[in-house]
């Protein structure tokens, strides 16, 4: 087996490649060779069966899947969940968050992790553990309109989400923090660093969407608010399979939780509300961009990502890093949109290196 790792440092225009190969030793005894051969064959058969059973999601939804609330009341997060209550656009809302204290020797610094568009704060669990062990206070919030947070029908914007991070910092008594964001969370933390430079120590985007401005020629479409309250669940699962194949370069059974939640929420009586909020946030993404924010952000910035996200991702990531005055890029070959889930050890090591710099 071979592990191939590529690091690209834009600010120094360097590439570092490393390979690690396994070594097999042969026994000098023919009987030992025979036993080893039999054992290896049995292992290979068992291993192949295990891999084939786990190498892709099931072709149909498991029979124990059922409805799930749009606020995930029945879904347990890896750390205690707290709530911050406030008002926005005349609505009383709350944001769910996890506030994890350092488990290693405290370094006095804070990292705030932001999830992607159709994800939730809990999928940062391996980064939370690693960063807390390094002495960081780690805060992870579900953005307004998703996860365990409220789902108000309001005009959403990237700036609103960024301001909610500042509001949460005030609520928790945090003066400055490193901000990390995946997918659309990468847009949120970029806007946060643009609006609140004095409160941002480090900026990290992980497979950010919207690396280039794609608004030209898209036109404007108003939202009617009409949602199919009784979706075809077979079609829903087919779309989830398509989503999984497009986001992960290698399948792991734990990724199925994302599909279970999304499938179950389609069966919720409150699904039309969540669908409407999703359309509002999707509409907002089409009308806003953070591309022009980069040139103004002096904060030390890392553009990190799985290089196989989509065909032009690596090129766009390098260009984005160049646009930050203090930007660098770290690309992971053979990994897709969710590197923090696919190769958490690699991502954790790079985060710890960068945040400690």
mmCIF file of C-alpha atoms in Angstrom:
data_model
loop_
_atom_site.group_PDB
_atom_site.id
_atom_site.type_symbol
_atom_site.label_atom_id
_atom_site.label_comp_id
_atom_site.label_asym_id
_atom_site.label_seq_id
_atom_site.Cartn_x
_atom_site.Cartn_y
_atom_site.Cartn_z
ATOM 1 C CA UNK A 1 0.000 0.000 0.000
ATOM 2 C CA UNK A 2 1.149 3.535 -0.571
ATOM 3 C CA UNK A 3 0.150 6.801 0.999
ATOM 4 C CA UNK A 4 0.705 9.781 -1.240
ATOM 5 C CA UNK A 5 0.615 13.226 0.277
ATOM 6 C CA UNK A 6 1.051 16.559 -1.455
ATOM 7 C CA UNK A 7 1.463 19.899 0.208
ATOM 8 C CA UNK A 8 1.398 23.072 -1.820
ATOM 9 C CA UNK A 9 2.545 26.258 -0.110
ATOM 10 C CA UNK A 10 1.405 29.120 -2.309
ATOM 11 C CA UNK A 11 3.255 31.850 -0.459
ATOM 12 C CA UNK A 12 6.568 30.091 -1.090
ATOM 13 C CA UNK A 13 5.529 28.274 -4.272
ATOM 14 C CA UNK A 14 6.809 24.968 -2.932
ATOM 15 C CA UNK A 15 5.545 21.439 -3.301
ATOM 16 C CA UNK A 16 6.447 18.648 -0.958
ATOM 17 C CA UNK A 17 5.694 15.036 -1.800
ATOM 18 C CA UNK A 18 6.185 12.003 0.395
ATOM 19 C CA UNK A 19 5.530 8.301 -0.081
ATOM 20 C CA UNK A 20 5.398 5.500 2.437
ATOM 21 C CA UNK A 21 5.576 1.906 1.216
ATOM 22 C CA UNK A 22 4.890 -1.274 3.142
ATOM 23 C CA UNK A 23 7.593 -3.965 3.513
ATOM 24 C CA UNK A 24 6.920 -7.676 3.429
ATOM 25 C CA UNK A 25 9.499 -10.125 4.802
ATOM 26 C CA UNK A 26 9.686 -13.742 3.624
ATOM 27 C CA UNK A 27 10.228 -16.579 6.080
ATOM 28 C CA UNK A 28 13.227 -18.831 5.489
ATOM 29 C CA UNK A 29 11.187 -21.856 6.530
ATOM 30 C CA UNK A 30 9.023 -23.529 3.911
ATOM 31 C CA UNK A 31 6.496 -24.623 6.540
ATOM 32 C CA UNK A 32 6.326 -21.112 7.908
ATOM 33 C CA UNK A 33 5.798 -19.853 4.382
ATOM 34 C CA UNK A 34 2.947 -22.306 3.921
ATOM 35 C CA UNK A 35 1.235 -21.294 7.148
ATOM 36 C CA UNK A 36 1.775 -17.626 6.393
ATOM 37 C CA UNK A 37 0.397 -18.114 2.900
ATOM 38 C CA UNK A 38 -2.747 -19.805 4.201
ATOM 39 C CA UNK A 39 -3.205 -17.169 6.878
ATOM 40 C CA UNK A 40 -2.670 -14.374 4.383
ATOM 41 C CA UNK A 41 -5.162 -15.909 1.950
ATOM 42 C CA UNK A 42 -7.814 -16.223 4.661
ATOM 43 C CA UNK A 43 -7.141 -12.659 5.771
ATOM 44 C CA UNK A 44 -7.380 -11.401 2.193
ATOM 45 C CA UNK A 45 -10.740 -13.124 1.709
ATOM 46 C CA UNK A 46 -12.140 -11.746 4.952
ATOM 47 C CA UNK A 47 -10.710 -8.298 4.280
ATOM 48 C CA UNK A 48 -12.096 -8.201 0.753
ATOM 49 C CA UNK A 49 -15.529 -9.135 2.065
ATOM 50 C CA UNK A 50 -15.336 -6.433 4.687
ATOM 51 C CA UNK A 51 -14.262 -3.800 2.172
ATOM 52 C CA UNK A 52 -16.925 -4.744 -0.353
ATOM 53 C CA UNK A 53 -19.571 -4.556 2.380
ATOM 54 C CA UNK A 54 -18.494 -1.076 3.413
ATOM 55 C CA UNK A 55 -17.159 0.453 0.204
ATOM 56 C CA UNK A 56 -20.464 2.076 -0.751
ATOM 57 C CA UNK A 57 -23.755 3.093 0.883
ATOM 58 C CA UNK A 58 -26.669 0.627 0.752
ATOM 59 C CA UNK A 59 -28.641 0.657 -2.473
ATOM 60 C CA UNK A 60 -31.901 1.236 -0.585
ATOM 61 C CA UNK A 61 -32.662 2.979 2.719
ATOM 62 C CA UNK A 62 -32.281 0.780 5.829
ATOM 63 C CA UNK A 63 -35.606 -0.444 7.183
ATOM 64 C CA UNK A 64 -35.066 1.194 10.581
ATOM 65 C CA UNK A 65 -34.869 4.702 9.119
ATOM 66 C CA UNK A 66 -37.812 6.867 10.108
ATOM 67 C CA UNK A 67 -38.862 10.490 10.531
ATOM 68 C CA UNK A 68 -36.437 12.940 12.150
ATOM 69 C CA UNK A 69 -37.264 16.402 13.449
ATOM 70 C CA UNK A 70 -35.888 19.369 11.530
ATOM 71 C CA UNK A 71 -34.185 20.575 14.743
ATOM 72 C CA UNK A 72 -32.585 17.166 15.385
ATOM 73 C CA UNK A 73 -34.015 16.839 18.905
ATOM 74 C CA UNK A 74 -33.492 13.065 18.828
ATOM 75 C CA UNK A 75 -29.932 13.237 17.448
ATOM 76 C CA UNK A 76 -27.161 13.245 20.075
ATOM 77 C CA UNK A 77 -24.112 15.426 19.429
ATOM 78 C CA UNK A 78 -20.625 14.332 20.600
ATOM 79 C CA UNK A 79 -20.439 17.121 23.218
ATOM 80 C CA UNK A 80 -23.070 18.954 25.306
ATOM 81 C CA UNK A 81 -25.177 21.406 23.292
ATOM 82 C CA UNK A 82 -26.021 24.864 24.634
ATOM 83 C CA UNK A 83 -28.118 27.643 23.126
ATOM 84 C CA UNK A 84 -27.779 31.389 22.615
ATOM 85 C CA UNK A 85 -31.120 33.242 22.369
ATOM 86 C CA UNK A 86 -31.466 36.531 20.497
ATOM 87 C CA UNK A 87 -33.699 38.435 18.101
ATOM 88 C CA UNK A 88 -33.242 38.968 14.364
ATOM 89 C CA UNK A 89 -35.625 40.631 11.862
ATOM 90 C CA UNK A 90 -38.288 40.697 14.586
ATOM 91 C CA UNK A 91 -38.031 36.944 15.258
ATOM 92 C CA UNK A 92 -36.938 35.241 18.466
ATOM 93 C CA UNK A 93 -34.329 32.654 17.525
ATOM 94 C CA UNK A 94 -31.597 30.567 19.075
ATOM 95 C CA UNK A 95 -28.284 29.194 17.900
ATOM 96 C CA UNK A 96 -27.051 25.806 19.085
ATOM 97 C CA UNK A 97 -23.375 25.415 19.894
ATOM 98 C CA UNK A 98 -20.832 23.175 21.594
ATOM 99 C CA UNK A 99 -18.211 24.832 23.803
ATOM 100 C CA UNK A 100 -15.421 22.326 24.469
ATOM 101 C CA UNK A 101 -12.731 23.114 27.029
ATOM 102 C CA UNK A 102 -9.090 22.112 26.427
ATOM 103 C CA UNK A 103 -8.246 18.561 27.465
ATOM 104 C CA UNK A 104 -4.513 19.185 27.076
ATOM 105 C CA UNK A 105 -2.506 21.982 28.644
ATOM 106 C CA UNK A 106 -4.577 25.120 27.918
ATOM 107 C CA UNK A 107 -2.875 27.571 25.526
ATOM 108 C CA UNK A 108 -5.384 30.393 26.023
ATOM 109 C CA UNK A 109 -6.543 30.341 22.393
ATOM 110 C CA UNK A 110 -9.913 29.580 20.803
ATOM 111 C CA UNK A 111 -10.924 27.956 17.508
ATOM 112 C CA UNK A 112 -14.456 28.324 16.124
ATOM 113 C CA UNK A 113 -15.521 25.679 13.582
ATOM 114 C CA UNK A 114 -18.255 26.383 10.999
ATOM 115 C CA UNK A 115 -20.051 23.597 9.138
ATOM 116 C CA UNK A 116 -20.973 23.464 5.460
ATOM 117 C CA UNK A 117 -24.270 23.998 3.699
ATOM 118 C CA UNK A 118 -26.037 20.680 4.299
ATOM 119 C CA UNK A 119 -23.994 19.538 7.271
ATOM 120 C CA UNK A 120 -23.985 19.958 11.039
ATOM 121 C CA UNK A 121 -21.553 20.886 13.790
ATOM 122 C CA UNK A 122 -21.202 17.285 14.984
ATOM 123 C CA UNK A 123 -19.199 16.220 11.905
ATOM 124 C CA UNK A 124 -16.201 18.167 13.273
ATOM 125 C CA UNK A 125 -15.928 15.653 16.153
ATOM 126 C CA UNK A 126 -12.425 14.426 15.266
ATOM 127 C CA UNK A 127 -11.108 17.959 14.858
ATOM 128 C CA UNK A 128 -12.690 19.005 18.168
ATOM 129 C CA UNK A 129 -10.936 16.176 19.988
ATOM 130 C CA UNK A 130 -7.543 16.821 18.365
ATOM 131 C CA UNK A 131 -7.624 20.590 18.904
ATOM 132 C CA UNK A 132 -8.801 20.280 22.515
ATOM 133 C CA UNK A 133 -5.915 17.893 23.173
ATOM 134 C CA UNK A 134 -3.578 20.595 21.839
ATOM 135 C CA UNK A 135 -4.903 23.020 24.429
ATOM 136 C CA UNK A 136 -7.468 24.964 22.384
ATOM 137 C CA UNK A 137 -10.917 25.955 23.507
ATOM 138 C CA UNK A 138 -13.102 24.724 20.636
ATOM 139 C CA UNK A 139 -16.485 26.249 19.825
ATOM 140 C CA UNK A 140 -18.725 24.704 17.155
ATOM 141 C CA UNK A 141 -22.061 26.225 16.189
ATOM 142 C CA UNK A 142 -24.937 25.125 14.009
ATOM 143 C CA UNK A 143 -25.591 28.120 11.788
ATOM 144 C CA UNK A 144 -28.942 29.856 11.913
ATOM 145 C CA UNK A 145 -31.364 27.942 9.676
ATOM 146 C CA UNK A 146 -29.769 24.514 10.073
ATOM 147 C CA UNK A 147 -28.967 21.703 12.509
ATOM 148 C CA UNK A 148 -30.242 22.254 16.046
ATOM 149 C CA UNK A 149 -30.540 26.021 15.523
ATOM 150 C CA UNK A 150 -33.786 27.876 14.730
ATOM 151 C CA UNK A 151 -35.240 27.889 11.193
ATOM 152 C CA UNK A 152 -36.700 31.399 10.810
ATOM 153 C CA UNK A 153 -38.129 32.570 7.485
ATOM 154 C CA UNK A 154 -35.927 35.667 7.110
ATOM 155 C CA UNK A 155 -33.579 37.264 4.544
ATOM 156 C CA UNK A 156 -30.423 35.201 5.036
ATOM 157 C CA UNK A 157 -26.991 36.515 4.115
ATOM 158 C CA UNK A 158 -23.357 35.560 4.547
ATOM 159 C CA UNK A 159 -22.858 38.751 6.551
ATOM 160 C CA UNK A 160 -25.721 37.809 8.893
ATOM 161 C CA UNK A 161 -24.122 34.424 9.555
ATOM 162 C CA UNK A 162 -20.736 36.081 10.129
ATOM 163 C CA UNK A 163 -22.301 38.540 12.573
ATOM 164 C CA UNK A 164 -23.819 35.616 14.465
ATOM 165 C CA UNK A 165 -20.301 34.301 15.075
ATOM 166 C CA UNK A 166 -19.326 37.685 16.525
ATOM 167 C CA UNK A 167 -22.493 37.646 18.636
ATOM 168 C CA UNK A 168 -21.643 34.171 19.952
ATOM 169 C CA UNK A 169 -18.113 35.304 20.803
ATOM 170 C CA UNK A 170 -19.583 38.185 22.815
ATOM 171 C CA UNK A 171 -21.956 35.746 24.520
ATOM 172 C CA UNK A 172 -19.037 33.484 25.519
ATOM 173 C CA UNK A 173 -16.632 36.277 26.411
ATOM 174 C CA UNK A 174 -14.214 35.487 23.559
ATOM 175 C CA UNK A 175 -12.232 38.482 22.311
ATOM 176 C CA UNK A 176 -10.336 36.826 19.438
ATOM 177 C CA UNK A 177 -10.415 33.441 17.739
ATOM 178 C CA UNK A 178 -9.192 31.412 14.812
ATOM 179 C CA UNK A 179 -12.094 30.694 12.452
ATOM 180 C CA UNK A 180 -12.364 27.539 10.345
ATOM 181 C CA UNK A 181 -15.131 26.921 7.816
ATOM 182 C CA UNK A 182 -16.022 24.054 5.472
ATOM 183 C CA UNK A 183 -17.859 24.492 2.160
ATOM 184 C CA UNK A 184 -20.245 27.458 2.572
ATOM 185 C CA UNK A 185 -18.750 27.780 6.047
ATOM 186 C CA UNK A 186 -15.590 28.843 4.225
ATOM 187 C CA UNK A 187 -17.516 31.795 2.807
ATOM 188 C CA UNK A 188 -18.816 32.647 6.281
ATOM 189 C CA UNK A 189 -15.378 32.728 7.896
ATOM 190 C CA UNK A 190 -13.931 34.732 5.000
ATOM 191 C CA UNK A 191 -16.664 37.327 5.469
ATOM 192 C CA UNK A 192 -16.070 37.223 9.238
ATOM 193 C CA UNK A 193 -12.356 37.987 8.766
ATOM 194 C CA UNK A 194 -13.352 40.816 6.391
ATOM 195 C CA UNK A 195 -15.874 42.361 8.814
ATOM 196 C CA UNK A 196 -14.037 41.642 12.077
ATOM 197 C CA UNK A 197 -10.292 41.646 11.321
ATOM 198 C CA UNK A 198 -9.379 42.653 14.873
ATOM 199 C CA UNK A 199 -11.139 39.547 16.219
ATOM 200 C CA UNK A 200 -9.589 37.044 13.794
ATOM 201 C CA UNK A 201 -6.240 35.410 14.626
ATOM 202 C CA UNK A 202 -6.206 32.809 11.813
ATOM 203 C CA UNK A 203 -8.510 32.056 8.874
ATOM 204 C CA UNK A 204 -8.945 28.554 7.414
ATOM 205 C CA UNK A 205 -11.262 27.554 4.560
ATOM 206 C CA UNK A 206 -11.850 23.844 3.895
ATOM 207 C CA UNK A 207 -13.106 23.009 0.399
ATOM 208 C CA UNK A 208 -14.920 26.325 0.260
ATOM 209 C CA UNK A 209 -17.687 26.701 -2.290
ATOM 210 C CA UNK A 210 -17.726 29.906 -4.307
ATOM 211 C CA UNK A 211 -13.979 30.132 -4.819
ATOM 212 C CA UNK A 212 -14.776 31.993 -8.035
ATOM 213 C CA UNK A 213 -17.594 34.440 -8.776
ATOM 214 C CA UNK A 214 -20.183 32.528 -10.825
ATOM 215 C CA UNK A 215 -23.012 35.059 -10.652
ATOM 216 C CA UNK A 216 -22.577 36.345 -14.214
ATOM 217 C CA UNK A 217 -25.465 35.311 -16.455
ATOM 218 C CA UNK A 218 -27.379 33.412 -13.755
ATOM 219 C CA UNK A 219 -30.328 35.794 -13.686
ATOM 220 C CA UNK A 220 -32.625 36.382 -10.726
ATOM 221 C CA UNK A 221 -35.363 33.981 -9.676
ATOM 222 C CA UNK A 222 -37.899 34.955 -7.035
ATOM 223 C CA UNK A 223 -38.978 32.335 -4.496
ATOM 224 C CA UNK A 224 -42.622 31.258 -4.299
ATOM 225 C CA UNK A 225 -42.291 29.354 -1.021
ATOM 226 C CA UNK A 226 -44.069 26.356 -2.555
ATOM 227 C CA UNK A 227 -42.591 23.035 -1.422
ATOM 228 C CA UNK A 228 -43.648 19.444 -2.081
ATOM 229 C CA UNK A 229 -44.876 18.315 1.338
ATOM 230 C CA UNK A 230 -45.029 14.659 0.240
ATOM 231 C CA UNK A 231 -41.771 13.912 -1.578
ATOM 232 C CA UNK A 232 -41.134 10.652 -3.406
ATOM 233 C CA UNK A 233 -38.873 8.905 -0.874
ATOM 234 C CA UNK A 234 -37.396 6.572 -3.484
ATOM 235 C CA UNK A 235 -36.293 9.612 -5.485
ATOM 236 C CA UNK A 236 -35.040 11.250 -2.274
ATOM 237 C CA UNK A 237 -32.777 8.290 -1.553
ATOM 238 C CA UNK A 238 -31.553 8.161 -5.149
ATOM 239 C CA UNK A 239 -30.540 11.811 -4.853
ATOM 240 C CA UNK A 240 -28.781 11.071 -1.560
ATOM 241 C CA UNK A 241 -26.780 8.303 -3.245
ATOM 242 C CA UNK A 242 -25.808 10.757 -5.968
ATOM 243 C CA UNK A 243 -24.788 13.280 -3.298
ATOM 244 C CA UNK A 244 -22.629 10.708 -1.500
ATOM 245 C CA UNK A 245 -20.800 9.677 -4.664
ATOM 246 C CA UNK A 246 -20.092 13.316 -5.485
ATOM 247 C CA UNK A 247 -18.764 14.333 -2.065
ATOM 248 C CA UNK A 248 -16.627 11.398 -0.924
ATOM 249 C CA UNK A 249 -13.767 9.815 -2.845
ATOM 250 C CA UNK A 250 -13.918 6.762 -0.546
ATOM 251 C CA UNK A 251 -16.947 5.625 1.408
ATOM 252 C CA UNK A 252 -16.941 4.990 5.165
ATOM 253 C CA UNK A 253 -19.976 3.630 7.053
ATOM 254 C CA UNK A 254 -20.107 6.613 9.426
ATOM 255 C CA UNK A 255 -20.933 8.883 6.476
ATOM 256 C CA UNK A 256 -24.345 7.201 6.367
ATOM 257 C CA UNK A 257 -25.469 9.396 9.279
ATOM 258 C CA UNK A 258 -25.667 12.386 6.928
ATOM 259 C CA UNK A 259 -27.996 10.436 4.658
ATOM 260 C CA UNK A 260 -30.116 9.135 7.554
ATOM 261 C CA UNK A 261 -30.712 12.662 8.844
ATOM 262 C CA UNK A 262 -31.631 14.108 5.456
ATOM 263 C CA UNK A 263 -33.869 11.157 4.624
ATOM 264 C CA UNK A 264 -35.603 11.334 8.007
ATOM 265 C CA UNK A 265 -36.189 15.074 7.804
ATOM 266 C CA UNK A 266 -38.063 14.584 4.511
ATOM 267 C CA UNK A 267 -40.529 12.488 6.544
ATOM 268 C CA UNK A 268 -41.003 15.186 9.188
ATOM 269 C CA UNK A 269 -44.238 17.158 9.300
ATOM 270 C CA UNK A 270 -42.082 20.295 9.468
ATOM 271 C CA UNK A 271 -40.184 19.434 6.290
ATOM 272 C CA UNK A 272 -41.824 22.249 4.215
ATOM 273 C CA UNK A 273 -40.354 24.837 6.604
ATOM 274 C CA UNK A 274 -36.845 23.387 6.385
ATOM 275 C CA UNK A 275 -37.142 23.143 2.603
ATOM 276 C CA UNK A 276 -38.196 26.802 2.403
ATOM 277 C CA UNK A 277 -35.239 27.878 4.568
ATOM 278 C CA UNK A 278 -32.910 25.783 2.402
ATOM 279 C CA UNK A 279 -34.190 27.561 -0.699
ATOM 280 C CA UNK A 280 -33.720 30.944 0.953
ATOM 281 C CA UNK A 281 -30.104 30.159 1.832
ATOM 282 C CA UNK A 282 -29.446 28.651 -1.589
ATOM 283 C CA UNK A 283 -30.887 31.768 -3.212
ATOM 284 C CA UNK A 284 -28.629 33.910 -1.017
ATOM 285 C CA UNK A 285 -25.549 31.935 -2.116
ATOM 286 C CA UNK A 286 -26.379 32.648 -5.751
ATOM 287 C CA UNK A 287 -26.529 36.393 -5.110
ATOM 288 C CA UNK A 288 -23.486 36.936 -2.856
ATOM 289 C CA UNK A 289 -19.753 36.270 -3.093
ATOM 290 C CA UNK A 290 -16.689 36.725 -0.891
ATOM 291 C CA UNK A 291 -14.223 36.741 -3.784
ATOM 292 C CA UNK A 292 -13.624 40.488 -3.457
ATOM 293 C CA UNK A 293 -13.150 40.252 0.322
ATOM 294 C CA UNK A 294 -9.835 38.403 0.041
ATOM 295 C CA UNK A 295 -7.583 41.248 -1.082
ATOM 296 C CA UNK A 296 -8.470 43.213 2.073
ATOM 297 C CA UNK A 297 -7.865 40.432 4.613
ATOM 298 C CA UNK A 298 -4.427 40.669 6.223
ATOM 299 C CA UNK A 299 -5.075 37.733 8.574
ATOM 300 C CA UNK A 300 -2.865 34.711 8.038
ATOM 301 C CA UNK A 301 -4.966 32.392 5.866
ATOM 302 C CA UNK A 302 -4.916 28.718 4.904
ATOM 303 C CA UNK A 303 -6.897 27.458 1.902
ATOM 304 C CA UNK A 304 -7.176 23.726 2.588
ATOM 305 C CA UNK A 305 -8.954 21.068 0.597
ATOM 306 C CA UNK A 306 -9.345 17.666 -0.959
ATOM 307 C CA UNK A 307 -7.971 18.131 -4.464
ATOM 308 C CA UNK A 308 -10.588 15.877 -6.112
ATOM 309 C CA UNK A 309 -13.598 17.945 -5.018
ATOM 310 C CA UNK A 310 -14.340 18.892 -8.644
ATOM 311 C CA UNK A 311 -12.133 19.130 -11.753
ATOM 312 C CA UNK A 312 -11.037 22.762 -11.313
ATOM 313 C CA UNK A 313 -10.941 22.886 -7.508
ATOM 314 C CA UNK A 314 -7.157 22.651 -7.067
ATOM 315 C CA UNK A 315 -6.535 25.428 -9.590
ATOM 316 C CA UNK A 316 -9.197 27.650 -8.001
ATOM 317 C CA UNK A 317 -7.843 26.978 -4.494
ATOM 318 C CA UNK A 318 -4.320 28.025 -5.507
ATOM 319 C CA UNK A 319 -5.668 31.176 -7.139
ATOM 320 C CA UNK A 320 -7.749 32.006 -4.065
ATOM 321 C CA UNK A 321 -4.748 31.569 -1.758
ATOM 322 C CA UNK A 322 -2.735 33.920 -3.957
ATOM 323 C CA UNK A 323 -5.445 36.572 -3.571
ATOM 324 C CA UNK A 324 -5.049 36.633 0.221
ATOM 325 C CA UNK A 325 -2.104 38.903 1.181
ATOM 326 C CA UNK A 326 -0.937 36.238 3.668
ATOM 327 C CA UNK A 327 -2.395 33.108 2.102
ATOM 328 C CA UNK A 328 -1.110 29.586 1.624
ATOM 329 C CA UNK A 329 -2.699 26.424 0.263
ATOM 330 C CA UNK A 330 -2.684 22.790 1.374
ATOM 331 C CA UNK A 331 -4.122 20.266 -1.097
ATOM 332 C CA UNK A 332 -4.725 16.582 -0.346
ATOM 333 C CA UNK A 333 -4.665 14.288 -3.414
ATOM 334 C CA UNK A 334 -7.320 11.613 -3.963
ATOM 335 C CA UNK A 335 -9.701 13.205 -1.450
ATOM 336 C CA UNK A 336 -13.009 14.918 -2.151
ATOM 337 C CA UNK A 337 -15.216 17.610 -0.642
ATOM 338 C CA UNK A 338 -15.017 16.495 3.002
ATOM 339 C CA UNK A 339 -11.331 15.939 3.855
ATOM 340 C CA UNK A 340 -11.895 16.418 7.600
ATOM 341 C CA UNK A 341 -14.086 13.297 7.494
ATOM 342 C CA UNK A 342 -12.161 11.263 4.898
ATOM 343 C CA UNK A 343 -8.617 11.883 6.200
ATOM 344 C CA UNK A 344 -9.067 13.489 9.637
ATOM 345 C CA UNK A 345 -5.519 12.778 10.823
ATOM 346 C CA UNK A 346 -4.038 14.648 7.851
ATOM 347 C CA UNK A 347 -6.382 17.597 8.319
ATOM 348 C CA UNK A 348 -5.836 17.682 12.088
ATOM 349 C CA UNK A 349 -2.057 17.737 11.710
ATOM 350 C CA UNK A 350 -2.216 20.605 9.217
ATOM 351 C CA UNK A 351 -4.663 22.590 11.344
ATOM 352 C CA UNK A 352 -2.450 22.188 14.409
ATOM 353 C CA UNK A 353 0.631 23.237 12.423
ATOM 354 C CA UNK A 354 -1.047 26.285 10.909
ATOM 355 C CA UNK A 355 -2.890 27.472 14.016
ATOM 356 C CA UNK A 356 0.319 27.213 16.000
ATOM 357 C CA UNK A 357 2.242 29.351 13.514
#
